[in-house]
Structures are given as C-alpha cells and as structure tokens.
Short mmCIF file of C-alpha atoms in Angstrom, two decimals:
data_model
loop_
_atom_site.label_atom_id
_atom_site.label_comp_id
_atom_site.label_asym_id
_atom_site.label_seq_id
_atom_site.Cartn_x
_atom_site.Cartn_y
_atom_site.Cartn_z
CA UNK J 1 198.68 22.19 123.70
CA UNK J 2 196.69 22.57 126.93
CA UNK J 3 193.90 25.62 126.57
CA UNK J 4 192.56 27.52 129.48
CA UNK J 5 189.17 28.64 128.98
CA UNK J 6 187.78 31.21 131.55
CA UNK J 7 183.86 32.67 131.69
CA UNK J 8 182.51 35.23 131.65
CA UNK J 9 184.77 36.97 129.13
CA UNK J 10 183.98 40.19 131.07
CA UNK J 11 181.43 41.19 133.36
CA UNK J 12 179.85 44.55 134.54
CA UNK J 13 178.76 44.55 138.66
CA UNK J 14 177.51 47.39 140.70
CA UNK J 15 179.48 47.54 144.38
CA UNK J 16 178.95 45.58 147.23
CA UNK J 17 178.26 42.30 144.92
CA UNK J 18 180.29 39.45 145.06
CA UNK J 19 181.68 37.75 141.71
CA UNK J 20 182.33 34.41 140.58
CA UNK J 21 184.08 33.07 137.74
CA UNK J 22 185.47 30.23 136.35
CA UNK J 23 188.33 28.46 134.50
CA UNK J 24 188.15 24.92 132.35
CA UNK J 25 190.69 22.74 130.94
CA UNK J 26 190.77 19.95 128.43
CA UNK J 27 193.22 18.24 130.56
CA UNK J 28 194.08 18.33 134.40
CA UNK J 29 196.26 20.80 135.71
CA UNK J 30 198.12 19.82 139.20
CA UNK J 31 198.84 23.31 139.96
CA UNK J 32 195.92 26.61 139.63
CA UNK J 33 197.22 29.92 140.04
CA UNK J 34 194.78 32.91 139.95
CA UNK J 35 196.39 36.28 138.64
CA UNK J 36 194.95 40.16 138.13
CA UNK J 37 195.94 42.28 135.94
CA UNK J 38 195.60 46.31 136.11
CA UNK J 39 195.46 48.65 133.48
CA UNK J 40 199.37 49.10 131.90
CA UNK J 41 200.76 46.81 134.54
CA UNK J 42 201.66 43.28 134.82
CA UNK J 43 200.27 40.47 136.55
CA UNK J 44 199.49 39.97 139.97
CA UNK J 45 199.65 36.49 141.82
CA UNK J 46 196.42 36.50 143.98
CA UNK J 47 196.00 32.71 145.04
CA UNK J 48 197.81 29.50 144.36
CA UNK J 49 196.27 25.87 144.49
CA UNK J 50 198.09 22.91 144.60
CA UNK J 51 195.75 19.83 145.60
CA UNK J 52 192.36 19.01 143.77
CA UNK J 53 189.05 20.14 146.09
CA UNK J 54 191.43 22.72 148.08
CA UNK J 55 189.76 25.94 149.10
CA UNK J 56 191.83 28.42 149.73
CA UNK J 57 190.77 32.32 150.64
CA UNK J 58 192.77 35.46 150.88
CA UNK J 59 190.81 38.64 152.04
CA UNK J 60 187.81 39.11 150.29
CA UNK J 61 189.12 36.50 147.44
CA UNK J 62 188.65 32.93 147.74
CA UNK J 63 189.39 30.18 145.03
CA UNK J 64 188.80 26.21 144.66
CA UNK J 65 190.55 23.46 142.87
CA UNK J 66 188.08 21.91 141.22
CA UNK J 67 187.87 18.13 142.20
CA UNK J 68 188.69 16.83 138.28
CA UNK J 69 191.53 18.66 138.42
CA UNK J 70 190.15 20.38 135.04
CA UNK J 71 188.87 23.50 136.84
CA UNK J 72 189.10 26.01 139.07
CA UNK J 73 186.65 28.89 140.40
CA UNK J 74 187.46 32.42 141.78
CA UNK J 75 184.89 34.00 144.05
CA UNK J 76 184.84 38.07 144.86
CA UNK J 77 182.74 39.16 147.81
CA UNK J 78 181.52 42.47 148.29
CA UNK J 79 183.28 43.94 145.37
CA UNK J 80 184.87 47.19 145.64
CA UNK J 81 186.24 49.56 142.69
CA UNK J 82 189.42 48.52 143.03
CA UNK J 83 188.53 45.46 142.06
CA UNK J 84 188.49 46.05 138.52
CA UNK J 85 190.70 44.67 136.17
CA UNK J 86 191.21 41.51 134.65
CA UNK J 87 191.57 38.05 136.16
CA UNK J 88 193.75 34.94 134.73
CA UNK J 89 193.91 31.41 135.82
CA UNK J 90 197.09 29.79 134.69
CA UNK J 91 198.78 26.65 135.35
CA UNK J 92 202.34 24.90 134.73
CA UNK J 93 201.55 22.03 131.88
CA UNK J 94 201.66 18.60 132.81
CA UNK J 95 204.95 17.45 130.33
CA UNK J 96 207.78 19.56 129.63
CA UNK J 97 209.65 22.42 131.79
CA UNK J 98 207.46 22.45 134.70
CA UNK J 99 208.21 26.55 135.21
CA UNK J 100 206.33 27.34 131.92
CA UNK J 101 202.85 28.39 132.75
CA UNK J 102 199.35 28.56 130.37
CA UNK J 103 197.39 31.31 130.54
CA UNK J 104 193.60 31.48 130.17
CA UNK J 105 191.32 33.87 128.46
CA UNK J 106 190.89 36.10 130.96
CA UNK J 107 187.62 37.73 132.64
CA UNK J 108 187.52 41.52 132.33
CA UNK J 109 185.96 42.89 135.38
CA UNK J 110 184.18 46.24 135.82
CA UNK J 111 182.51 47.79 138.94
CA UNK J 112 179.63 50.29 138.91
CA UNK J 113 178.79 52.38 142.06
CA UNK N 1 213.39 45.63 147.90
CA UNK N 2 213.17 46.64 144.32
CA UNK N 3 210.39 44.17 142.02
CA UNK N 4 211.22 42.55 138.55
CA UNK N 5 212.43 45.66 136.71
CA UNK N 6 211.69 46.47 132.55
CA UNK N 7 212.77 48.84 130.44
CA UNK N 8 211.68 50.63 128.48
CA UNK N 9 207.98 50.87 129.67
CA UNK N 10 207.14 51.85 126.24
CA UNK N 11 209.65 51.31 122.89
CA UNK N 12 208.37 52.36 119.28
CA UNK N 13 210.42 50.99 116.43
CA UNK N 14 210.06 51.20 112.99
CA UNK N 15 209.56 48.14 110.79
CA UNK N 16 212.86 46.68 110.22
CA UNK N 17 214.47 47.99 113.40
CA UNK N 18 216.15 46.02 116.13
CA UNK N 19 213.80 46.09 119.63
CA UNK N 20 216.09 45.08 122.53
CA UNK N 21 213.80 45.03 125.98
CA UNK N 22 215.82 44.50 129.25
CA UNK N 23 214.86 42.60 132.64
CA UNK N 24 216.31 42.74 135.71
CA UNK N 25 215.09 39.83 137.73
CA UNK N 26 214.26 40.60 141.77
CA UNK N 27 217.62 40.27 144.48
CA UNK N 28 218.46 36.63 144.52
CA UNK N 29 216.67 35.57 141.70
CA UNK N 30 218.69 33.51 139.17
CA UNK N 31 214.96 32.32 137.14
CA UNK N 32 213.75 34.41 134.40
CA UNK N 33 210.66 34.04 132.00
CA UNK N 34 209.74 35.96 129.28
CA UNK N 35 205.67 36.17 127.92
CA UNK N 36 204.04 37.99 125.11
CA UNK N 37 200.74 39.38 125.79
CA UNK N 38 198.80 40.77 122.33
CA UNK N 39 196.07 42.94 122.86
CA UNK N 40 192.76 41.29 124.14
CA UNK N 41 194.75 38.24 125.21
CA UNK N 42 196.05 36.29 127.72
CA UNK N 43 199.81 36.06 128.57
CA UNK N 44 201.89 33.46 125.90
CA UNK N 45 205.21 31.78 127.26
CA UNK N 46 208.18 32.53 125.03
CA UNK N 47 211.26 31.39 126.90
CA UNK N 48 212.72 30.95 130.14
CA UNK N 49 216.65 31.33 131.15
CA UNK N 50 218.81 30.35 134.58
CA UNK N 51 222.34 32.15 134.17
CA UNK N 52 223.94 32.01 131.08
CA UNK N 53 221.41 29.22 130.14
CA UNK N 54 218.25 29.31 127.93
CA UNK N 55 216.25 26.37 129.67
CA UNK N 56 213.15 26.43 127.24
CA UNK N 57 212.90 28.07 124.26
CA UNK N 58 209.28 26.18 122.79
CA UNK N 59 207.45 29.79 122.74
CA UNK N 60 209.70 31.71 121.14
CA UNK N 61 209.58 32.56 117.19
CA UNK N 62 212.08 30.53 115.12
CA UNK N 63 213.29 33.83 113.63
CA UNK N 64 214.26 37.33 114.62
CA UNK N 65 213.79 36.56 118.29
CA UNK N 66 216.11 35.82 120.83
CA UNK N 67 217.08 36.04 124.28
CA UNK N 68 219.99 35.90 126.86
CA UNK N 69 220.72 36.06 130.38
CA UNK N 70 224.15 36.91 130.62
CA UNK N 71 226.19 36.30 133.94
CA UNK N 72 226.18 39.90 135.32
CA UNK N 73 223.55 42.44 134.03
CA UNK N 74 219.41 42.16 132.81
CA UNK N 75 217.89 39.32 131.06
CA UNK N 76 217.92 40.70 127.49
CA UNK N 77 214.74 39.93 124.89
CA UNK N 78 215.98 41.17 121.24
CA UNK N 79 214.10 41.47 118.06
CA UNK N 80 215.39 41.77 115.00
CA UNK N 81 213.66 43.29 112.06
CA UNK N 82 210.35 44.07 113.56
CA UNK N 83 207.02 43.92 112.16
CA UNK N 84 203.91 45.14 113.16
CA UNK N 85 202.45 41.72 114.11
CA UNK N 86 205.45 42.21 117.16
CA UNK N 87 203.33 44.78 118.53
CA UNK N 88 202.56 43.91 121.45
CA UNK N 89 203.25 44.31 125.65
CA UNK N 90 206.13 41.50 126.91
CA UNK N 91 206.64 40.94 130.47
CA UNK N 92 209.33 39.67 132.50
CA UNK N 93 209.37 37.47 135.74
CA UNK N 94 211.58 35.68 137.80
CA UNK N 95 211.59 33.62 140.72
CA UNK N 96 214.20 31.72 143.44
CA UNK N 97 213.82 29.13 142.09
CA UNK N 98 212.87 27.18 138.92
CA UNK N 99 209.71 25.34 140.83
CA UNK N 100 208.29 28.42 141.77
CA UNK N 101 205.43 28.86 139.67
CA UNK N 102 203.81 31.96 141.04
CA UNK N 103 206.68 34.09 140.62
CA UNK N 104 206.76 38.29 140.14
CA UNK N 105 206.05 39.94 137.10
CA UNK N 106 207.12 42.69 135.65
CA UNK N 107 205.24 45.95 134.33
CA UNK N 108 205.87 45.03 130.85
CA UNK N 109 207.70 46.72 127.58
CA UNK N 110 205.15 47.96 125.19
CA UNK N 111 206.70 47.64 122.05
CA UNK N 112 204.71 49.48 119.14
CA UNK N 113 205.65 48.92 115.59
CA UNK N 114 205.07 51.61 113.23
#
C-alpha cells in the first residue's frame, strides 16, 4: 500500500524559529492534508491541498503541494510553545474508497524558550 | 455545537474481555471513520460506515473486531477477546459528507489491556 514518509522524525527548536518539514510518497497523492496532534487528543486538520505546486498559508503555517505530486512541505514561522506537538501529512489513496486516508510517520515537535 | 464525541476517554480490560468504544459523529454528520493509532505511530484506517452501512472494512482485523453504525445512536467499535497487542488509542471522525477528507476527529478511547 501507499507509505507516507515524513522527516525529521522529531525535532527540538528554541522560540522565535521557524520550522520546516517534509512528507514523501512512493506514489502521487491528489489530495495533502497536514494534521497536529496534542498530547492525549486527537488530530487536528491544519491545511488541505488539492492541486500539485499550490501554496497555501494559514496564520503562521504555510504548506506546498509538491509539483510531483509525491510530496508535500509544512513550514512554521516564528514558532511559539504552543506549537509543540506532532505533525501528520495524510492523504486519501489513489484506488479504493476515496474517504480512507494514509497517515505518515509523523514529526514530533518540541520548543525551547 | 458539540465535536465528534468518544467514550470512554480511557477503558482498561482484561485479556479476554469484550472492549466496546462509542462515537457520536458531529450534528448532521451521517460519515464515520474509525483509526487505530499504536504508540509512536501514525494513525491506521480500520473502517468507515454511512447509516446502517459499513462502506470499507480493508483496515479492520479479520477477527474479534467489528463495527456498526446503527440508525439512531453512536457509531459502535467492539472487540472481542482482547489482547494486549489491542492496546492502543482509536479515534473517531466523521464528516457531511463521504468526499470530505479533512473531516473532525475525535479525542480518542485509550484502550489498555492488562
């Protein structure tokens, strides 16, 4: 089946720095959705992407479909505490019920002050 | 506007027992999913249900586990005679619609088997 494979597997940033990680696929996605999860809860929706080389921002988060529609990139600026917690890409899978979404690995995030 | 509701947040069953976790989807959702997350890991799909209909079944075990979404009342996960390797934190969501992939999640059953 299709794998999602996200890096860093976690990272350790002071305050004020801004983040960027990534998500890779053996095969192309048509749809990139970018999730965080907090401690003991379940997972947020942050930003969706639907067409290959979008760009799409929300706040201080902003996210690209990657042009060969086998990856996608999540940028932080200016991280702030509450930022921690872990980020998934996922994506619906090219055959079969189109509602069933893959997960990636994840990328644990922690912020220093 | 209450959000996808679970219970129990946390359920601790002894090998052998019956775990039965309940969903109740958001107001005027009729779409509900159903993922296992194990510890260190990334969400896994298990099934997803419309009303009264299991639409996709291809993540969930071929024994022990099933699931239902029955006309009126929660979207029920059930598994019978657990074992440790069920350990683990499932989570509900639903959506309007069954093209809606970002749709609402839950905050999760933790299910610990002693």
């Amino acid at each position: 089946g299709q794998q999602l494979n996200q890096s860093p597997q976690s990272m350790f940033i002071q305050e004020g720095e801004d983040v960027s990680m990534n998500c890779t696929s053996s095969s192309i996605f048509n749809t990139w959705l970018w999730y965080k999860q907090d401690p003991g809860e379940g997972p947020v929706l942050l930003i969706a992407l639907y067409k290959a080389g979008e760009l799409t921002s929300n706040g201080r988060l902003t996210a690209q479909f990657g042009i060969t529609r086998k990856d996608s990139f999540l940028n932080i600026s200016a991280s702030i505490p509450s930022d921690v917690g872990i980020y998934f890409c996922a994506g619906p899978p090219n055959t079969g019920t189109a509602s069933k979404l893959t997960f990636g690995t994840g990328t644990r995030l922690q912020v220093t002050l | 506007n209450a959000g996808v509701m679970q219970n129990p947040r946390h359920l601790v069953r002894r090998r052998g027992q019956e775990a039965r976790l309940r969903c109740s989807p958001m107001k005027g959702h009729s779409h509900v999913y159903w993922y296992r997350q194990l510890p260190e890991e990334g969400l896994k799909f298990m099934v997803y249900l419309q009303k009264e209909n299991i639409i996709d079944e291809s993540g969930m075990p071929k024994e022990r586990f099933s699931a239902e979404f029955p006309k009126e009342g929660p979207s029920i996960l059930r598994i019978q005679q657990v074992v440790r390797g069920d350990s683990a934190a499932y989570f509900c969501a639903s959506s309007r619609r069954g093209s809606d992939y970002g749709y609402t999640f839950g905050s999760g059953t933790r299910l610990t088997v002693v």
